[in-house]
Amino acid sequence: MTETNPSETDSPKEEENAEDDSTNQSPPETVLTPATTSAGNIFGPEEDENEANSVDRDDSASLFSTTTTTTRSKSPNTRKLNRLCRRAKAPKMVPPLYKYSCHVREDHNHQIFGVQFNPFLDRNQPQVFATVGKDRVSIYECERSSEDESCEGIRLLQVYADPDTDESFYTCAWSYDAETGDPVLAAAGYRGVIRIFNPVKHQCSKNYIGHGHAINELKFHPVRPQLLLSGSKDHSLRLWNIQTDVCVAVFGGVEGHRDEVLSIDFDLRGDRIMSSGMDHSLKLWRLDKPDIREAIELSSAFSPNKNTGPFPTIKEHFPDFSTRDIHRNYVDCVQWFGDFVFSKSCENSIVCWKPGKLSAPWQEIQPQESATTVLHHFDYKMCEIWFVRFAFNAWQKILALGNQQGTTFVWELDCNDPNLTKCSQLVHPKSNSTIRQTSFSKDGSILVCVCDDSTVWRWNRVN
Amino acid sequence: MNTTKVPPEWKRRVKSEYIKIRQQKRYKRADEIKEAWIKNWDEHNHNVQDLYCESKVWQAKPYDPPHVDCVKRAEVTSYNGIPSGPQRIPICVINAVTPIPTMYTWAPTQQNFMVEDETVLHNIPYMGDEVLDKDGKFIEELIKNYDGKVHGDKDPSFMDDAIFVELVQALMRSYSKELEESTSPGSSVKSEALIKHKKSDEEGEEVETEKVDEAEEKDEPKMVEKKKPEDDSEKKEVQTGEALAGADVKPSLEDVKDKLPFPAPIIFQAISANFPDKGTAQELKEKYIELTEHQDPERPQECTPNIDGTKAESVSRERTMHSFHTLFCRRCFKYDCFLHRLQGHAGPNLQKRRYPELKTFADPCGNSCYMLIDGMKEKLAADSKTPPIDSCNEASSEDSNDSNSQFSNKDFNHENSKDNGLTVNSAAVAEINSIMGEFCNFSDTFFVLIPRYSSPAGMMNITSTQCVWTGADQALFRVLHKVYLKNYCAIAHNMLTKTCRQVYEFAQKEDAEFSFEDLRQDFTPPRKKKKKQRLWSLHCRKIQLKKDSSSNHVYNYTPCDHAGPCDMNCSCIQTQNFCEKFCNCSSDCQNRFPGCRCKAQCNTKQCPCYLAVRECDPDLCQACGADQFKLTKITCKNVCVQRGLHKHLLMAPSDIAGWGIFLKEGAQKNEFISEYCGEIISQDEADRRGKVYDKYMCSFLFNLNNDFVVDATRKGNKIRFANHSINPNCYAKVMMVTGDHRIGIFAKRAIQPGEELFFDYRYGPTEQLKFVGIEREMEIV
C-alpha cells in the first residue's frame, strides 16, 4: 500500500482515502479467516523476503528475466495496482502436495510456453505429455515405477520442428481421432498456423490458416474431439472442425475483443466458451444457440466435393456476456470451474467469479448484464508478467500455477468453503525461471511444469 | 464533464457512505458464497461423471525414417531420474507452410459509423518487450494523452449495481437531512418542502435544484430556467391531453408518487467524480433509472410507449408523433441512425405546412361516405366558400426534409398498386398519391403495417353504429387529421379500420379542439415561384468565389436551425458550408446550393455540382437524372457514392506488402471505385488513436474534414486494404453527398482488370485530404 507511482495524477486526498478504505476493509477479512496464519506465510507485499519455506536460491538472474527473444512476457503495466487492493488473504498453508521427481532441459535454449498431458490415454500405460517451445513440439513419456522412485523419469519420444525457424509455438492441445482412436496433437503460435500432428504416423497431417496473427491458445471441445477452438492475437476466436477441415465460426468483430485473445476455454459440456484477452475483458460465447448448433452439425457433414462453394462460416460479432470488471490488466488465463470461472491477470491473484448476481442462474444471463460476482481470490506472489497459465487436474480438485521465480502454487479446492482451500508451494533450488504452464496427468499423480530456461519439471503426488 | 463542479465535501460523503456499505456487505456475503460454492461442486461432480470417455491406448514408436542417420537430432538432458544423461532423438521436420499476411479482425460496413470519444485508455497495447524496454516513454506519453486515465486505475468491481443503488439512496438520505438543517429555522417550510418534494418528481426536482442553489451556492440557473418553459408546455399538454382523451396522463403521475423521490443531480455528479470508471453523471443517472425503474423526471411527457396495438393510449397528435419527431433521423430516413445520432438533429419545422390542403372530393367515395349524410351536401357547399388552406412553396413540411423530389415515392406507389392488383378507381386517389408520396417517408416508417391503397369497398361491411374507437384509432385519426384536414374520405382511406362516415362522426366530436383558424395563421402567405432562376446565377458566382478563396478548412455540416434568414449568425455560413435541404431555413435561402441542370453525365467541371465537389442531389438536380429511382435511367455519373455503385473488389496478399486490394473488372479514368468507409471519430480521438497506430506502423485513418476523421481500423470496407504508393492508380476525394462528407476513391487512370489498387495516402487532389500520422512505411513501393 505504501507504493504510489509518481505518475499517478490523483490528488493526495484521494490517495489518503484509498488508504482509509483498505484499512477499513481489512479487519473483517482477518476475522473471517481462522487463526492459522503465522507471520511466516502471510501473503502480502511486505513479506516478500520473509518466506517461511523459501529455499536458498540465487535470485539475482532469473527475476524478471528478459530473455532476448521473448515474445510473450512482461506485463506492460508500469503502474502499481496495489491501491484499493484487497488485503491479501492468508490461505491455509500445508506441506507440499507434490514432491520433486526429476527435470530435463531441452537443447533449444528458448522458453517453453506450453505443456499438456494427453488426457485420453489409458491409466495403466505410461502418461504422455507434449511441450511446445520455439519451433519445436516435443512428446514425452513419464516413466513410472511403483516400487523404486529412482527408476522414474521423463523419456523423450518424438520431436517435431517447423522448417521456419521464426516459428515459436505458444500452445498445444490433445485430442483423438474419432474413428481410429489415434492421438491427435494440435499446436500453434507466432506464425498463426495451426498444425495438427499425427504422432502415430510421425507427421504433421494438416494445417489451418485463417487467423491474421499469432495464436495464443488452442483447446479441443470436451465432447466432440473434432472441434478445435483457437484464440488469436488478431482479436478473434475461431472454431474449426478438423475432421472436415472447415472453419465453423469466427467470434469477434463489433463487440468482440479489442486486443489479443490470450486465453479460451470450453465449459465441461462444451456449450459455452469463455475467452479473455489483453483488453482486460472476459467474454462469453454460447454454442448452444440454434444457429451455431446448426453450423456445427453442418460442418460435420460438409464435404468440399459435394458442396459447391465455401462453408458458410458464422461470424459472431456479439458475445453473450462481457465484463471488464474482474481484472485490471491483461487477462492471460481463463478456465471454467463448473458454473464459475477462474481467471487470472498479472495481479498475483486467480479470481473465482460468475456473471450476474450470485443467485442468478446461467440461463438468465443476458448479453447486456453488467453485474458480476467475485467469489474468491486465490492469491500468490511474484507473478506479475503475462502469459502464465494455471491448470486444473481432470476432476478440477487441484489447481496449479507457477510464478516468475520457479515456484509452483498448488491449491486443493475440494472443500466446502473457498476460504478453507489449502495451498502449498513446490520449490526446488534449481527451479528459478518463470514457469509458463503446468499440466496434471489424468489421474493427478504427476504434475509437469515448463519454464523459460527450457526446462521441464516433473513432480509426483505425495501419498 | 461535471467533475469540476463537485465540491470536496460531496466527494468525502460519497467515500464514507461507500465504505459503510462495503463493510455491511462483506459479512453478509461470506455465507452466501459458501453456499454457492458447495452447490457448484455438486453440479460439477455430477457433470464430470457424465462425461466419461473411453481411454485410448497408444504405444509410441520412435521416429525411424530410412535416412535416419543423417537426420538432425534433438537432445534433452535429464537431471535426477532415468534415463539419466542426454537423450537424443531424430527431429521430424514438418512441411513448410506460408502464413497469410497479418490482419486484425475488423467488422465490415458499407456506411460510415460515428462513435464517441474514448477518454479512458481501454488497455495498454502490447508491442513487444522491445518497445517496453527501449521506448518506455511511449507508454507514458500514451497514458498522458488520456489524462492519465487507463481502465483499471480504480477497481470498478468494488461497485456493482446493488452497491451503486444503495450508495445513491444513502446519499439521498444524508442529503435530505442536510437540507433540513440548512432550510431551518423555518421548520414549517422544511416539512412543506418535503411534502411537496414527494408530491411529484417534476416539482420535487425543481425544489431541490433551487435549494442547491441557495444552500450550496452551486449555481444551476440554467437547469431551472430550462425547466420552466418545459413545465409550461407540459401543463398545456396535460390539459389538452385530458380534454382530448380523458385522464390518460394522470396515472403516470400518480404512479410516481409512491416511489422515492428522484435523487438530485449532485449525487450522480459526486459519484461520477469519485468513480470515473463508472461513467459520467448522465450515464449513472440512466443506470439508476434502469436499475430502479424510476422514471426520469426529465423524461418528456410527450413520449408515448405504444402508438398502435391494443395497449395504445388515446393521446394527442404531438405525443403520437413524438418519437418520430425526436428519434427519426431525417437525413438517413431511419430511427437511431449510426451516422448522426451522436450529433442530434434539428426536429422538423412543425409551424409550416408545405403542401396545399387536399380539397374534399366532389363525389362520395363510397356507400358509407359521409357526404351521403342528410344535409351534408349543402353544408359542404357552404364550407367551400372559405378558401382552402394553401401552402407556400418554400415552407418546410413535416416529412424528413423539404425535398421536392417525388421520384422514389411515385415509383414505389405505382409499383405497389400494380403489384397488389388493386384497381385505383377513384380519381382522387391519384391526388392522394401525390400527397402521400410526400408523406411516404413518414408513413413508410411510421405505419408500416397499413397498406396504403386499397379499395374502400373492402370496409363497407363495418357498420357505423358498432364502431369502437380504440386508443390507437384515435391517435391515428389525430395524426391524419392534420394532414388531410376535412377530407374525411382520405382519412378513412388511410385508416382502413373505419368508414368515411365513422371518421366524420368522430371528427365532429374532436373538432372542438382542432382549430382550423389557428392552422391558417401558421402559414406564411404564399410567394411567387420562379425565384430560382435569378438565384441560380447568383449561386454560381458564389461558388466560384468560394473556390477562389479556397481555404483548406472544411468543416462538418450541421443543419442550421435559427430564426430568420441565414446571415452571418447562421452556422452554415460561419463554417462556409452551403445550407442543405436538412436546414430549417427556407428553401430559397441564399446560402443553398442550387444543384445542376446538366443533361449529361456531370463528370466534368462544367457541372456545378462536380465543380463544388458535391454529388448531384436528387432533390436539386433533376435534369441529369439524379432523381431517377431506377439506375438504368440515370445518366448522371455523379451519384456513385450515394447509390453505392462501387466496383467489385478482390482481396489478396499484396504484390507489395501485407494485404492488397485488386480490381476485378477494369475501370476508366475518373471512374468511381469505392467509398472509403469506417468509424467517424473526432480529431481529438484520431490523435489519440493515431499514436498507437503509428507505433504499429499501420493506420487506417483518413481526414474527412476539420472536425472528423474516418478510421477503418475496427469497421471498414475492403478498400481499406489498398496500399500506399507515390505513383498511384487511384485518388481519394472528400465529397459532399446529401449533407454528409464522404470519401470516394476514384481511378486516376484507366485500370486493367486484376490490377492492384494504390492511392497516395498523403494528398487528395482537393487538398482537403491529409493523411493523419505517418505513412505506412512498410508498404511504400
XYZ file of C-alpha atoms in Angstrom, chain A residues 14 17 21 24-25 28-29 68 70-71 73-74 76-77 79 81 83-84 100-107 120-122 125 128 136 140 143 150-163 176 181 183 191 193 195 197 199-200 202 204 207 209-213 223 233-236 253-254 258-260 268-269 278-280 317 324-325 327-328 330 337-340 352 358 370 373-375 378 386 395-397 413-418, chain B residues 8 11-12 15 18-19 22-23 26-27 29-30 32-34 36-38 40-41 43-51 53-63 72-83 87 89-108 118 121-126 129-130 132-133 139 143 147-148 150-158 160-162 273-274 278 287 696 714-715:
214
model
C -7.876 10.519 -2.762
C -8.979 7.874 1.076
C -10.604 2.355 2.543
C -11.211 -0.182 6.923
C -11.689 -3.227 4.853
C -13.410 -8.177 8.655
C -11.138 -10.142 6.407
C 16.326 -11.537 -25.670
C 10.855 -13.048 -25.569
C 7.694 -12.620 -27.485
C 6.313 -11.667 -21.442
C 6.247 -8.687 -19.251
C 3.438 -3.578 -19.722
C 1.871 -2.075 -16.710
C 1.557 1.374 -12.707
C -2.080 -1.580 -8.897
C -4.033 0.857 -4.262
C -7.514 -0.055 -3.225
C 10.199 -33.277 -6.971
C 10.954 -36.235 -9.201
C 13.221 -35.053 -11.972
C 13.629 -32.462 -14.685
C 15.056 -32.259 -18.186
C 16.439 -29.437 -20.284
C 15.657 -29.092 -23.974
C 18.537 -28.011 -26.171
C -7.223 -39.727 -23.328
C -4.645 -42.386 -22.684
C -5.272 -45.435 -20.591
C 0.110 -47.092 -19.666
C 2.351 -38.900 -22.274
C 9.700 -27.413 -31.549
C 7.493 -37.162 -23.701
C 8.455 -43.473 -16.912
C 14.841 -43.737 -8.658
C 13.607 -45.516 -11.742
C 11.247 -42.726 -12.635
C 11.994 -40.176 -15.251
C 10.971 -38.347 -18.385
C 11.617 -40.059 -21.692
C 11.665 -38.085 -24.905
C 9.599 -39.843 -27.555
C 9.223 -37.566 -30.532
C 10.335 -34.155 -31.669
C 8.795 -32.135 -34.487
C 10.279 -28.942 -35.831
C 8.872 -26.282 -38.127
C 11.139 -25.543 -41.084
C -8.078 -38.214 -30.607
C -8.739 -43.640 -31.691
C -3.978 -39.490 -30.575
C 3.008 -17.551 -37.212
C -0.694 -21.534 -38.460
C -0.589 -27.616 -37.007
C 0.118 -33.782 -35.715
C 2.099 -38.959 -33.609
C 1.340 -42.478 -34.816
C 5.090 -39.201 -37.313
C 2.018 -33.093 -39.423
C -2.612 -27.279 -41.026
C -4.556 -20.919 -41.967
C -7.129 -18.297 -41.185
C -6.040 -16.234 -38.258
C -4.395 -12.995 -39.251
C -1.881 -13.160 -36.447
C -17.376 -33.795 -26.113
C -3.667 -12.041 -31.474
C -5.907 -10.911 -34.353
C -8.600 -10.238 -31.691
C -10.771 -13.183 -32.692
C -15.666 -8.069 -34.518
C -18.057 -5.329 -33.469
C -10.368 -5.222 -28.749
C -6.882 -6.655 -28.390
C -5.161 -10.035 -28.405
C -17.413 -29.065 -19.176
C -20.205 -29.871 -21.612
C -5.370 -8.052 -23.413
C -8.338 -5.709 -23.366
C -8.918 -6.684 -19.705
C -19.784 -10.221 -33.635
C -14.090 -5.775 -17.726
C -14.719 -5.589 -14.015
C -9.272 -7.695 -13.853
C -7.351 -4.515 -14.380
C -4.176 -8.426 -19.405
C -14.944 -24.353 -12.896
C -18.437 -25.789 -13.006
C -20.615 -22.728 -13.447
C -17.919 -20.480 -12.073
C -13.149 -17.123 -8.997
C -24.659 -14.679 -7.012
C -23.324 -5.691 -16.191
C -19.964 -11.656 -8.523
C -16.485 -12.377 -7.294
C -16.497 -15.393 -5.022
C -6.574 -17.209 -4.739
C 1.673 -12.105 -18.554
C -11.567 -33.586 -11.753
C -10.798 -29.974 -11.039
C -9.975 -30.714 -7.437
C -10.119 -26.917 -3.927
C -12.134 -29.876 -2.706
C -13.732 -28.432 0.385
C -16.938 -26.745 1.380
C -15.734 -23.211 1.675
C -13.455 -21.346 -0.687
C -14.988 18.308 -1.929
C -16.574 13.582 -2.578
C -15.924 12.849 1.028
C -16.464 7.895 0.058
C -19.424 3.776 0.131
C -17.136 2.345 2.767
C -18.936 -2.215 1.610
C -18.423 -3.277 5.188
C -18.795 -8.246 3.459
C -20.329 -10.008 6.437
C -21.808 -12.380 1.634
C -19.484 -14.929 3.210
C -23.940 -16.930 0.556
C -20.673 -17.587 -1.205
C -20.093 -20.721 0.783
C -22.973 -21.210 -3.861
C -19.568 -22.821 -3.773
C -20.976 -26.075 -2.417
C -21.334 -25.553 -7.744
C -19.290 -28.505 -6.521
C -23.293 -29.819 -10.032
C -19.759 -30.060 -11.233
C -19.221 -33.524 -9.778
C -22.447 -34.629 -11.316
C -21.413 -33.349 -14.742
C -17.971 -34.877 -14.582
C -19.498 -38.310 -14.064
C -21.499 -37.878 -17.249
C -18.526 -37.152 -19.375
C -14.736 -41.112 -22.246
C -13.240 -44.452 -23.030
C -9.500 -44.259 -22.760
C -7.251 -44.984 -25.706
C -4.091 -46.978 -25.913
C -1.124 -45.713 -27.805
C 2.305 -47.200 -27.872
C 4.668 -44.641 -29.264
C 7.133 -45.845 -31.827
C 10.367 -43.972 -32.399
C 10.730 -41.818 -35.495
C 19.287 -33.744 -37.154
C 18.664 -34.754 -33.608
C 17.195 -33.034 -30.626
C 18.811 -33.526 -27.292
C 17.410 -33.286 -23.824
C 19.472 -33.563 -20.716
C 17.949 -35.309 -17.749
C 18.669 -34.488 -14.165
C 17.783 -36.987 -11.470
C 15.787 -39.892 -12.784
C 16.076 -42.217 -15.694
C 17.191 -42.337 -18.343
C 18.602 -38.370 -24.763
C 16.042 -38.229 -30.815
C 15.837 -37.555 -34.556
C 13.822 -34.425 -35.352
C 10.878 -34.801 -37.686
C 10.844 -31.625 -39.730
C 7.308 -30.874 -40.833
C 6.142 -29.432 -44.128
C 6.620 -25.742 -44.698
C 3.506 -23.577 -44.732
C 3.324 -19.967 -45.771
C 1.104 -17.997 -43.459
C -1.214 -15.231 -44.654
C -0.292 -11.605 -44.081
C -1.105 -10.005 -40.787
C -4.659 -8.850 -40.316
C -6.553 -7.840 -37.219
C -10.234 -8.617 -37.050
C -12.432 -5.859 -38.425
C -16.132 -5.516 -38.924
C -17.324 -4.917 -42.472
C -12.891 7.295 -25.567
C -7.418 4.294 -22.345
C -9.016 0.915 -22.979
C -5.839 -1.000 -22.234
C -2.142 -0.514 -22.700
C -1.234 -2.028 -26.042
C 1.474 -4.641 -26.139
C 9.110 -6.361 -24.974
C 11.500 -4.291 -27.039
C 8.662 -1.667 -23.331
C 12.343 -1.838 -22.629
C 3.523 4.198 -22.967
C -1.255 7.495 -20.937
C -5.003 12.488 -18.923
C -3.552 9.560 -17.064
C -6.416 3.901 -18.026
C -9.054 1.274 -17.479
C -8.496 -0.376 -14.151
C -6.859 2.516 -12.370
C -9.526 2.110 -9.825
C -11.122 -1.184 -9.234
C -14.616 -0.931 -10.638
C -15.609 -4.308 -9.317
C -15.880 -2.661 -5.953
C -21.589 -3.403 -8.550
C -25.135 -2.425 -9.322
C -26.513 -3.228 -5.908
C -16.271 12.248 -9.741
C -15.281 9.567 -7.252
C -18.405 4.073 -13.863
C -28.224 3.430 -14.975
C 2.117 -0.370 -35.109
C -12.280 -1.548 -36.467
C -15.009 -1.076 -39.006
